[in-house]
GROMACS .gro file of C-alpha atoms in nm:
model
  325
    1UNK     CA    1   6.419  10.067  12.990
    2UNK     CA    2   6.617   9.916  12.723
    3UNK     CA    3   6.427   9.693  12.528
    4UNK     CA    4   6.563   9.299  12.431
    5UNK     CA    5   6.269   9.267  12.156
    6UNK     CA    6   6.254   8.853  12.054
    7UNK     CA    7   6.341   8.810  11.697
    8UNK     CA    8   6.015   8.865  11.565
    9UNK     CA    9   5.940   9.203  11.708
   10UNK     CA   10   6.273   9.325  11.636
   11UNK     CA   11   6.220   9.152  11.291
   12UNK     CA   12   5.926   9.405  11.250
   13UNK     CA   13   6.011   9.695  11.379
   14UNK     CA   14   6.343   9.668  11.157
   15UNK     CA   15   6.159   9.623  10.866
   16UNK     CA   16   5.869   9.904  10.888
   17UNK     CA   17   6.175  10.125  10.993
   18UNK     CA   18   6.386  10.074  10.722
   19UNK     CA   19   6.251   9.795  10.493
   20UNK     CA   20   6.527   9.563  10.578
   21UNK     CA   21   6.583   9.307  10.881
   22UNK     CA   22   6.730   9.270  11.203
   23UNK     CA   23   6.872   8.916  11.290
   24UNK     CA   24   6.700   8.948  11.645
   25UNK     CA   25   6.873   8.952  12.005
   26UNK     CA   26   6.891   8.552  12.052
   27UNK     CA   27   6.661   8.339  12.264
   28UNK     CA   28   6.881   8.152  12.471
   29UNK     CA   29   6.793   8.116  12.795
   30UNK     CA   30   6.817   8.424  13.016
   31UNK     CA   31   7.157   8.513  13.171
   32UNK     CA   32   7.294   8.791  13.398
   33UNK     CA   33   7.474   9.089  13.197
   34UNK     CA   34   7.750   9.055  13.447
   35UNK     CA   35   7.816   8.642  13.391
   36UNK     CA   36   8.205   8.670  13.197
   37UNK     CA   37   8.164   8.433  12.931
   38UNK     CA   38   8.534   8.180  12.884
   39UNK     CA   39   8.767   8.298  12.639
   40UNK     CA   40   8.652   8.309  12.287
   41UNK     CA   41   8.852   8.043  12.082
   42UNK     CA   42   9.095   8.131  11.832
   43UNK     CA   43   8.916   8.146  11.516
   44UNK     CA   44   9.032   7.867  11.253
   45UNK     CA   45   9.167   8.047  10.912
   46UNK     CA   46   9.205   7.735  10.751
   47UNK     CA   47   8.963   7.692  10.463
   48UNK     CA   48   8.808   7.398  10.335
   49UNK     CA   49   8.761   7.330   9.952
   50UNK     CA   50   8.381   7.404   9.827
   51UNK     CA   51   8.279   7.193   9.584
   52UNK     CA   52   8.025   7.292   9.301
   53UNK     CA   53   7.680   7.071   9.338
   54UNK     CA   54   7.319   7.153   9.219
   55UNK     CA   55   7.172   7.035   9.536
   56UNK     CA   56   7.296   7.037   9.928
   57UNK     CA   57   7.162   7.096  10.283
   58UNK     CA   58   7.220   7.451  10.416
   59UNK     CA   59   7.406   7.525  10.717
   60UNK     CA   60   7.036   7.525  10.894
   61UNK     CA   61   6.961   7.232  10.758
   62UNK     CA   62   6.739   7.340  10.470
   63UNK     CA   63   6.804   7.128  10.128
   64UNK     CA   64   6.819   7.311   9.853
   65UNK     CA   65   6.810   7.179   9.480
   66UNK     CA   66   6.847   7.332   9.143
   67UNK     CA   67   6.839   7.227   8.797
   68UNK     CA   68   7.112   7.426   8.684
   69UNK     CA   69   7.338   7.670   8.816
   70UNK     CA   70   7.145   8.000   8.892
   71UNK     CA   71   7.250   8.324   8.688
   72UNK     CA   72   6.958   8.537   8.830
   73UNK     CA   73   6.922   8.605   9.171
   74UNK     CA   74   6.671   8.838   9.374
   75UNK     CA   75   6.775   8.874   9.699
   76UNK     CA   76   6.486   8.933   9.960
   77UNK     CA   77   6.739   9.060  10.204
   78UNK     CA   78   7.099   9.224  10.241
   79UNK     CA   79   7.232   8.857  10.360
   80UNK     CA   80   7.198   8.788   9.966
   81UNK     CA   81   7.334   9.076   9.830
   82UNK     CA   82   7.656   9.051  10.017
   83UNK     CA   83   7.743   8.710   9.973
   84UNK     CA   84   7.670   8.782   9.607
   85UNK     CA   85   7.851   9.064   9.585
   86UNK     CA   86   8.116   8.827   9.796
   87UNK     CA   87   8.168   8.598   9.477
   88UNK     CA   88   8.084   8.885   9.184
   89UNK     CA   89   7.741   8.834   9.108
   90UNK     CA   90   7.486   9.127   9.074
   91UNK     CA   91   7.147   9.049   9.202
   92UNK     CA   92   6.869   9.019   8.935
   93UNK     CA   93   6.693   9.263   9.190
   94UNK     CA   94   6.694   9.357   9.544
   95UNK     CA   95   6.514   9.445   9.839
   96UNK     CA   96   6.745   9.630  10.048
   97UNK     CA   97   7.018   9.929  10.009
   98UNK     CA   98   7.324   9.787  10.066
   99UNK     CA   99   7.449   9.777   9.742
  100UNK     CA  100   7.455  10.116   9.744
  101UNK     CA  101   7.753  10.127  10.037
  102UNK     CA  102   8.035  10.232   9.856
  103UNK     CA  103   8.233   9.879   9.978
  104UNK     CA  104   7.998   9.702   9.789
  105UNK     CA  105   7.865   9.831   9.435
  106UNK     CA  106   7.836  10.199   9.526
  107UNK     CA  107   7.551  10.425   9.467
  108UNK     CA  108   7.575  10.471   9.099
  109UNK     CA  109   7.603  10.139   9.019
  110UNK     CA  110   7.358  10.041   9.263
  111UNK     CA  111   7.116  10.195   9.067
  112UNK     CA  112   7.138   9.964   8.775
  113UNK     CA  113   6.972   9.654   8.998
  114UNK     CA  114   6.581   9.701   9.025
  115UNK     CA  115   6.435   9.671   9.369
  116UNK     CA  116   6.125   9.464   9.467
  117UNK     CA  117   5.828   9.670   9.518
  118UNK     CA  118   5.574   9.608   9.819
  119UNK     CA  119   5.874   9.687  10.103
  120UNK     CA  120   6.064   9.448  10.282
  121UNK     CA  121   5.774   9.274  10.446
  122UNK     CA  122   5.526   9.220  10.181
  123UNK     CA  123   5.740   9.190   9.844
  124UNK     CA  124   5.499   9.163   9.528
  125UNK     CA  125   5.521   8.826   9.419
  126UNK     CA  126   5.440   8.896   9.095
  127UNK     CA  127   5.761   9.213   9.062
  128UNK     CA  128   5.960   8.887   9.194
  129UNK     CA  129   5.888   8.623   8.919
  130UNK     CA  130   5.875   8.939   8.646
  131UNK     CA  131   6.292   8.895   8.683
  132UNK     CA  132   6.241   8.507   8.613
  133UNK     CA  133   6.483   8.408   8.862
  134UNK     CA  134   6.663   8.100   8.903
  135UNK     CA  135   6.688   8.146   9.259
  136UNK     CA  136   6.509   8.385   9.516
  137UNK     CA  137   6.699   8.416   9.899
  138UNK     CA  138   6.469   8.513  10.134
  139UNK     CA  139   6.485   8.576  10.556
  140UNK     CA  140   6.311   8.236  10.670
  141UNK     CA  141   6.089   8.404  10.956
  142UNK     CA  142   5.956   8.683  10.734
  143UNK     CA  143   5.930   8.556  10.407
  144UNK     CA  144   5.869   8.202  10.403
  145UNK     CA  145   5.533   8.255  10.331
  146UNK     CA  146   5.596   8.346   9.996
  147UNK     CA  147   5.672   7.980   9.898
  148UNK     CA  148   5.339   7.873   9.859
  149UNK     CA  149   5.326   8.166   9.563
  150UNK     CA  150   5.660   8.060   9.436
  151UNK     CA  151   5.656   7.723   9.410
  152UNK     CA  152   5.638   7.616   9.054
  153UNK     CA  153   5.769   7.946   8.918
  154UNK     CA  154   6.124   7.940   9.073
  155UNK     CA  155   6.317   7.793   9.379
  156UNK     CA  156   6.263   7.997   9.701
  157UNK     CA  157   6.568   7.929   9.980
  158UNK     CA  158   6.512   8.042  10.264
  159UNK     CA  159   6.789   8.155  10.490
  160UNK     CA  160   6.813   8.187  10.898
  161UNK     CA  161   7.159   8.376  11.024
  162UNK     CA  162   7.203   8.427  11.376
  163UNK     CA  163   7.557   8.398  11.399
  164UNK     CA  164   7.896   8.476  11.194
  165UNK     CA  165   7.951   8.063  11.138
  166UNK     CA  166   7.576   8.073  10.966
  167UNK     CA  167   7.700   8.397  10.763
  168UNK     CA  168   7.998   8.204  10.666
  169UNK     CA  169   7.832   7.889  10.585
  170UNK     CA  170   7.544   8.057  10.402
  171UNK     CA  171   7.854   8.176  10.178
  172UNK     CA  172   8.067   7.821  10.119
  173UNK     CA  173   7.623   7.718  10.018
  174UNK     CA  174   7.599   7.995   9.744
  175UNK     CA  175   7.891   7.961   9.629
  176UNK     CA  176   7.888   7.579   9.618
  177UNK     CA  177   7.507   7.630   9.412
  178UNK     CA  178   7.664   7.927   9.214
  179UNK     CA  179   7.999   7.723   9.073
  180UNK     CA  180   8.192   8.043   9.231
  181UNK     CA  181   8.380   7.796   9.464
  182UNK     CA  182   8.682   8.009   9.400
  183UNK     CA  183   8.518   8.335   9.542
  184UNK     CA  184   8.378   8.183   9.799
  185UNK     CA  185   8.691   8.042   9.955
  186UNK     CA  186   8.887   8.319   9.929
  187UNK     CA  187   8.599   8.534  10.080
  188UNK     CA  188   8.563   8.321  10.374
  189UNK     CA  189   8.952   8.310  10.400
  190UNK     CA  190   8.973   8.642  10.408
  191UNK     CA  191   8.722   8.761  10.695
  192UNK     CA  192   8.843   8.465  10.889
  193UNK     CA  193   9.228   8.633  10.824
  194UNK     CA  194   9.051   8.971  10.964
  195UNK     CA  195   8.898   8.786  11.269
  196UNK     CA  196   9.229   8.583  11.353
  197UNK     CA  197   9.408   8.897  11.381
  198UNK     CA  198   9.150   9.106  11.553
  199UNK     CA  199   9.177   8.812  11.808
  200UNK     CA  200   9.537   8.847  11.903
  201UNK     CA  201   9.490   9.195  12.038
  202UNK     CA  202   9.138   9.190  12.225
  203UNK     CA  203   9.013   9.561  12.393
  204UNK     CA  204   8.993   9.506  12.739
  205UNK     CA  205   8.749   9.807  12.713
  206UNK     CA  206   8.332   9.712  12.774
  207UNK     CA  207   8.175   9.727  12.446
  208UNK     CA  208   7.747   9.746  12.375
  209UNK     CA  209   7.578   9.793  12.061
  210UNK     CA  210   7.195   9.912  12.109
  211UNK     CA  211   6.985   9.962  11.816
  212UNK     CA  212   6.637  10.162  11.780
  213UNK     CA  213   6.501  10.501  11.748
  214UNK     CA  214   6.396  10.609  12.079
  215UNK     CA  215   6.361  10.553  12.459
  216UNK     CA  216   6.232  10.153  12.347
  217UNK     CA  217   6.566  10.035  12.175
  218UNK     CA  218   6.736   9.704  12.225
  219UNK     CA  219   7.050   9.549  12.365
  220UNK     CA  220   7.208   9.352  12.048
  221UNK     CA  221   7.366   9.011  12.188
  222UNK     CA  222   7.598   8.687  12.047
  223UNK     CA  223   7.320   8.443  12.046
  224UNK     CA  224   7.113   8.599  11.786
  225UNK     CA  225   7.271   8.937  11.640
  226UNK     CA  226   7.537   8.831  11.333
  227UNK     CA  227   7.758   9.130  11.406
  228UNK     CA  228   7.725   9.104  11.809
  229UNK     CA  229   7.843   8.742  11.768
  230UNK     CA  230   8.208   8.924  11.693
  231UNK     CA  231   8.272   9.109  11.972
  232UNK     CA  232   8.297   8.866  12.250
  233UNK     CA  233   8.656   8.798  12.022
  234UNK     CA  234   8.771   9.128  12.034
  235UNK     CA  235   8.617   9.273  12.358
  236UNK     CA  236   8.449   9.239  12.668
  237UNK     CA  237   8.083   9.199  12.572
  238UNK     CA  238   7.892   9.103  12.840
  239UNK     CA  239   7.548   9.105  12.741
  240UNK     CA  240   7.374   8.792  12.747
  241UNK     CA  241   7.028   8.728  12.571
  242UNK     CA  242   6.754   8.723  12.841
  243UNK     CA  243   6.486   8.562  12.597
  244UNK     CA  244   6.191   8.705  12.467
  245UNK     CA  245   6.081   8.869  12.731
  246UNK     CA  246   6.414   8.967  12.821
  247UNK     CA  247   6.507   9.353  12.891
  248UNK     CA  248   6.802   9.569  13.013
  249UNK     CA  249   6.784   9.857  13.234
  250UNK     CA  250   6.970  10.188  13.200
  251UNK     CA  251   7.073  10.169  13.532
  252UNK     CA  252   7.188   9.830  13.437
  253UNK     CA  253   7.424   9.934  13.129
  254UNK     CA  254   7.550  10.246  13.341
  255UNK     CA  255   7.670   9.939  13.656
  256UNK     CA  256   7.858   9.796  13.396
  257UNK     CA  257   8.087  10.087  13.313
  258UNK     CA  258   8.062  10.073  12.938
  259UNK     CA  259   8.343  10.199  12.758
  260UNK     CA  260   8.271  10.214  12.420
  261UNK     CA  261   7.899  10.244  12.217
  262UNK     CA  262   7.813  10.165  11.892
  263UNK     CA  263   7.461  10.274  11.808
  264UNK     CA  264   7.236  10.175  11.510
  265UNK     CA  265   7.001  10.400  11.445
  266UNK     CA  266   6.662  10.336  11.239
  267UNK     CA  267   6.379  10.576  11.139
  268UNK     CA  268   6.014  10.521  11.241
  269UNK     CA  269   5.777  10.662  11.046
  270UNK     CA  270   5.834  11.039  11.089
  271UNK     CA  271   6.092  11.024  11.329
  272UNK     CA  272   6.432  11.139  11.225
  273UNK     CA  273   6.767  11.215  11.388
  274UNK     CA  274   7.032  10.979  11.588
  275UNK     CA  275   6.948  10.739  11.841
  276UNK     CA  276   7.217  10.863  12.080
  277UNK     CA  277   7.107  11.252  12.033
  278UNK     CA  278   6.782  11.147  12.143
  279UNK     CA  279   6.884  10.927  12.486
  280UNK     CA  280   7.078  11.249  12.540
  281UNK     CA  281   6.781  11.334  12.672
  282UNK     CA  282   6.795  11.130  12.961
  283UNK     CA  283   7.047  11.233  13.244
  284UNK     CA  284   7.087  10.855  13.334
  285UNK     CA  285   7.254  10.821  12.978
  286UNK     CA  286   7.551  11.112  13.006
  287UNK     CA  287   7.674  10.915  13.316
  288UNK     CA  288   7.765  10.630  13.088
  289UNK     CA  289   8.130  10.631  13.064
  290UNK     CA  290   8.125  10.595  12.681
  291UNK     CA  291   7.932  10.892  12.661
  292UNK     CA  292   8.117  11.093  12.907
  293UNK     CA  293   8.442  11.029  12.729
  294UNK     CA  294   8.261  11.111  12.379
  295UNK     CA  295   8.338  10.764  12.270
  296UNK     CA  296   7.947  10.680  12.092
  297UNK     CA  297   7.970  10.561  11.757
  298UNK     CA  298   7.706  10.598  11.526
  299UNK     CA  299   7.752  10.316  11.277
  300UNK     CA  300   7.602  10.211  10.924
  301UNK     CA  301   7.257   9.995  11.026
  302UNK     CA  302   7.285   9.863  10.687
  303UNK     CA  303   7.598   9.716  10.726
  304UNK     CA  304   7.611   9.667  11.116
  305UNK     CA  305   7.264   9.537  11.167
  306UNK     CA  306   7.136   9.426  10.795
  307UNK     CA  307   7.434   9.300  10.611
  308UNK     CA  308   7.532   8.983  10.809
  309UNK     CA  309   7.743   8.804  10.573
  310UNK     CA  310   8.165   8.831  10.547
  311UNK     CA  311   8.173   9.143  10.343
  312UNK     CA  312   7.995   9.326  10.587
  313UNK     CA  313   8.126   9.191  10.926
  314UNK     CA  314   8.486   9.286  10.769
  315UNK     CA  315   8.396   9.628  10.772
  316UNK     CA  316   8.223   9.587  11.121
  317UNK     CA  317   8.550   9.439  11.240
  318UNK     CA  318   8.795   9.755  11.124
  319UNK     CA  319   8.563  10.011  11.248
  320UNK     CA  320   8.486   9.836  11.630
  321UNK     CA  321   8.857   9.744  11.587
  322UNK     CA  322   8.986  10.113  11.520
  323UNK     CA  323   8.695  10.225  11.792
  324UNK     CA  324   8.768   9.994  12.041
  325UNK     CA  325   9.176  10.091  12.079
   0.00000   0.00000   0.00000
């Protein structure tokens, strides 16, 4: 059985895998894998000014104020750091790995930003405020309940992304917060260039990205996974999120004659190796067509599953783009 966790479980199983989070798989009401979804809309390149302001209301509704215009940052997750790294700021200190990706700082001069002890779940609030940032980002669902600690010591914002518009508008936020209006626009103009033009030329090939680490992995889909939400654009995608208690079969993904696989894999404890070398295992899974034609890609979970803001679903975009052909 393939597994369509609800947000929180994939939340957790994300995080004790790899000490980062999954966006989970959407909890709109349940729909059948085979229901075609219209036509995408062309996505919009035009960009609208951002305008600089100490205070605003987030694209989830969340107001956020600020005395002055924050110079350090910890980011609690990789949203942060790639919006950040989106407008050229360097975290004060981080709780994920993406800066290490060599599209984004690269692993030398990743190593320069401190990371937040206590692992993704459980940062120490006391490693937090020891930076004396301005501003800390944190995933809503798993670390709002540091604000209680917070409060007082710093402003804690925290941030919800299910989609690429919330990815986009957490960016035009920062940036508006940050004064790096500039950056901001011309990141957002930028991916939405990519998208555009990814959009002219859709795959008529069936696309699925699964995620896990064994036999109990999940089914990524639009209405909660950031990089999912793409590929309805550029492909047919037509998984559908079956709510929390919502699961796909194998025999399910083989009837839909899958053409193409993109597989995050994340480690479990002791467990090692790729997610697809281990569903090799089960002859239901070499029937697939992707896997019969050898087209399984085994893509970057930080980027693919973690990173979730423009920087990251660019590079998402060339490699499902060049995979998808």
């Amino acid at each position: 059985m393939l597994g369509s966790p609800s947000r929180r479980v994939r939340s957790w199983l994300t995080a004790v895998a790899v000490g980062s989070l999954l966006a989970g798989c959407g909890s709109s009401a349940e729909e059948p894998a085979g229901d075609q979804a219209k036509p995408a809309a062309t996505t919009d390149v035009t960009v609208e000014p951002i305008k600089a302001s100490k205070e605003l209301t987030d694209t989830n509704g969340v107001k956020v104020s600020l005395k002055k215009q924050p110079e350090r940052i910890v980011c609690l997750f990789a949203l942060c750091d790639d919006i950040l790294t989106e407008l050229g700021i360097v975290p004060a200190a981080t709780n994920s790995t993406l800066l290490a990706h060599p599209d984004f700082l690269g692993e030398k001069k990743s190593k320069e930003v401190d990371v937040i002890p206590g692992g993704f779940i459980a940062p120490e609030v006391e490693a937090i405020l020891s930076h004396k940032p301005d501003l800390v980002i944190g995933l809503g669902d798993t670390h709002g309940k540091l604000a209680p600690a917070l409060k007082g010591a710093t402003t804690f914002w925290p941030m919800q992304p299910e989609t690429w518009e919330d990815s986009v508008g957490y960016l035009r936020d920062v940036a508006a917060l940050t004064g790096r209006t500039a950056e901001g626009e011309k990141a957002e103009r930028t991916f939405r260039t990519k998208l555009a033009a990814a959009e002219k030329t859709p795959s008529d090939k069936t696309a699925l990205v699964i995620y896990g680490s064994d036999e109990n992995f999940g089914v990524a889909t639009p209405e909660g996974d950031v990089a999912a939400s793409l590929f309805p654009k550029i492909a047919d995608y037509p998984w559908k999120s079956r709510g929390v208690e919502g699961s796909y079969s194998l025999e399910e993904i083989l009837a839909q004659g899958v053409d193409v696989l993109f597989v995050e894999t994340m480690s479990f404890g002791d467990a090692d190796g790729k997610l697809s070398e281990k569903l090799a295992e089960n002859p239901l899974w070499s029937k697939i067509p992707a896997v019969e034609n050898g087209d399984v890609h085994e893509v970057d979970p930080e980027v693919w599953a973690k990173g979730r803001g423009t920087r990251s679903l660019g590079i998402v975009l060339d490699e499902a783009t060049a995979a998808l052909r």
